Coordinates of C-alpha atoms in Angstrom, one line a residue:
M1 CA 0.0 0.0 0.0
D2 CA 1.5 3.3 -1.0
V3 CA 1.2 6.6 0.8
A4 CA -1.7 7.9 -1.5
D5 CA -3.8 4.8 -0.8
R6 CA -3.1 5.0 2.9
D7 CA -4.1 8.7 2.9
A8 CA -7.2 8.0 1.0
G9 CA -8.2 5.3 3.4
T10 CA -7.5 7.6 6.4
E11 CA -9.7 10.3 4.8
A12 CA -12.5 7.8 4.1
R13 CA -12.4 6.5 7.7
R14 CA -12.4 10.1 8.9
S15 CA -15.5 10.9 6.8
V16 CA -17.4 7.9 8.2
M17 CA -16.4 8.8 11.8
A18 CA -17.6 12.4 11.1
L19 CA -21.0 10.9 10.1
C20 CA -21.1 8.9 13.3
T21 CA -20.4 12.1 15.2
A22 CA -23.2 13.9 13.5
A23 CA -25.6 11.0 14.0
T24 CA -27.9 10.7 17.0
A25 CA -27.9 7.5 19.1
D26 CA -31.1 6.4 17.4
E27 CA -29.6 6.9 13.9
L28 CA -26.6 4.9 14.9
A29 CA -28.8 2.1 16.3
R30 CA -30.8 2.0 13.1
A31 CA -27.5 1.7 11.1
L32 CA -26.3 -1.1 13.3
I33 CA -29.6 -3.0 13.0
G34 CA -29.4 -2.6 9.2
L35 CA -25.9 -4.2 9.4
G36 CA -27.1 -7.1 11.5
A37 CA -26.3 -5.7 14.9
P38 CA -23.1 -7.7 15.5
E39 CA -21.9 -8.6 19.0
A40 CA -18.8 -6.8 20.1
E41 CA -16.5 -7.3 23.1
D42 CA -15.4 -4.1 24.9
L43 CA -11.7 -3.7 24.8
R44 CA -12.2 -0.5 26.8
A45 CA -15.7 0.0 28.2
P46 CA -17.1 3.4 27.3
E47 CA -15.7 5.9 29.7
I48 CA -16.1 9.6 30.3
G49 CA -13.3 12.0 30.8
L50 CA -12.4 15.6 30.2
V51 CA -10.1 17.2 27.6
M52 CA -8.9 20.8 27.5
A53 CA -10.3 22.8 24.6
T54 CA -7.9 25.4 23.3
G55 CA -8.6 28.5 21.2
R56 CA -6.8 31.2 19.4
I57 CA -7.6 34.9 19.3
G58 CA -8.2 36.1 15.8
G59 CA -7.4 32.6 14.4
D60 CA -3.6 33.3 14.3
G61 CA -2.8 34.3 17.8
R62 CA -1.2 32.3 20.6
P63 CA -3.3 29.4 21.8
F64 CA -5.0 29.7 25.2
N65 CA -7.0 27.2 27.3
L66 CA -10.7 27.8 26.7
G67 CA -12.0 25.3 29.2
E68 CA -12.6 21.6 29.7
V69 CA -15.2 19.6 27.7
S70 CA -16.6 16.1 28.4
V71 CA -15.5 13.4 26.0
T72 CA -16.6 9.7 25.9
R73 CA -14.4 7.1 24.3
A74 CA -15.0 3.4 23.5
A75 CA -12.9 0.6 22.0
V76 CA -14.5 -2.7 20.8
R77 CA -13.5 -5.9 19.1
L78 CA -15.8 -7.9 16.8
A79 CA -15.9 -11.7 16.8
D80 CA -13.7 -11.7 13.6
G81 CA -11.0 -9.7 15.3
R82 CA -11.6 -6.2 13.8
T83 CA -11.3 -3.4 16.3
G84 CA -13.1 -0.1 16.3
F85 CA -12.5 3.1 18.3
A86 CA -14.7 6.2 18.8
Y87 CA -14.5 9.5 20.7
H88 CA -17.6 11.7 21.2
L89 CA -18.0 15.1 22.8
G90 CA -20.5 14.7 25.6
R91 CA -21.4 11.9 28.0
D92 CA -23.3 9.4 25.9
R93 CA -21.6 6.0 26.5
R94 CA -24.1 4.2 24.2
R95 CA -23.4 6.5 21.3
A96 CA -19.7 6.1 21.6
R97 CA -19.9 2.3 21.7
Q98 CA -22.2 2.3 18.7
A99 CA -19.8 4.4 16.8
A100 CA -16.9 2.2 17.7
I101 CA -18.8 -0.9 16.4
L102 CA -19.5 1.0 13.2
D103 CA -15.8 1.8 12.9
A104 CA -14.9 -1.9 13.3
L105 CA -17.5 -2.9 10.8
W106 CA -16.3 -0.3 8.3
Q107 CA -12.9 -1.9 8.2
G108 CA -14.4 -5.0 6.5
D109 CA -17.5 -3.7 4.8
R110 CA -16.9 0.0 3.8
A111 CA -19.8 0.1 1.3
G112 CA -22.3 -1.4 3.7
V113 CA -21.5 0.9 6.6
E114 CA -21.5 4.0 4.3
A115 CA -24.9 2.9 2.9
A116 CA -26.2 2.4 6.5
L117 CA -25.1 5.9 7.4
A118 CA -26.5 7.4 4.1
P119 CA -29.6 8.8 5.9
V120 CA -27.4 10.7 8.3
A121 CA -25.4 12.1 5.4
R122 CA -28.7 13.2 3.7
R123 CA -30.0 14.8 6.9
Q124 CA -26.7 16.6 7.4
A125 CA -26.6 17.9 3.8
E126 CA -30.2 19.1 4.1
E127 CA -29.4 20.9 7.4
Q128 CA -26.3 22.5 5.8
A129 CA -28.3 23.6 2.7
A130 CA -31.1 25.1 4.9
E131 CA -28.4 27.0 6.9
A132 CA -26.8 28.2 3.7
R133 CA -30.2 29.5 2.5
R134 CA -30.8 31.2 5.8
I135 CA -27.5 32.9 5.6
A136 CA -27.8 33.8 1.9
A137 CA -31.0 35.7 2.7
T138 CA -29.1 38.1 4.8
R139 CA -26.2 38.6 2.3
V140 CA -25.6 42.2 1.1
D141 CA -23.8 42.6 -2.3
F142 CA -22.0 46.0 -1.9
L143 CA -21.1 46.2 -5.6
T144 CA -24.8 46.7 -6.5
L145 CA -25.2 49.7 -4.2
A146 CA -25.1 53.1 -5.9
R147 CA -22.2 55.3 -4.6
G148 CA -24.3 58.5 -4.7
E149 CA -21.8 60.4 -6.9
D150 CA -23.6 60.0 -10.1

């Protein structure tokens, strides 16, 4: 496997995990049911911790500690040996475990997991389009305004 293939795989996995992050616990449960709801052994039971969120003033200033946020992580192993990992902002153990199972499943059945998460992708795209329309309604095009000198 060359570097380009590995990078493409990493980006594809990142995209699937982003969908898991955007999904609700019910959406993740429906995706797992659609994939046969496999049994998974906890390598690391879902646990809640804190991480420090950092920010930057103006986007290019020195970083500063913004505050702590709750994060839940999970690690699972499927019966066939594939492992999956997930981290979620918040305190939802069930959701983190479901995302970890989907991560493990994705490593063997990419197309199936992506198809199971397609409703989440559609919902997310619809929400982004609605937000873009809402923002576009407030846009001002300054080039169309008369300068008043004519």
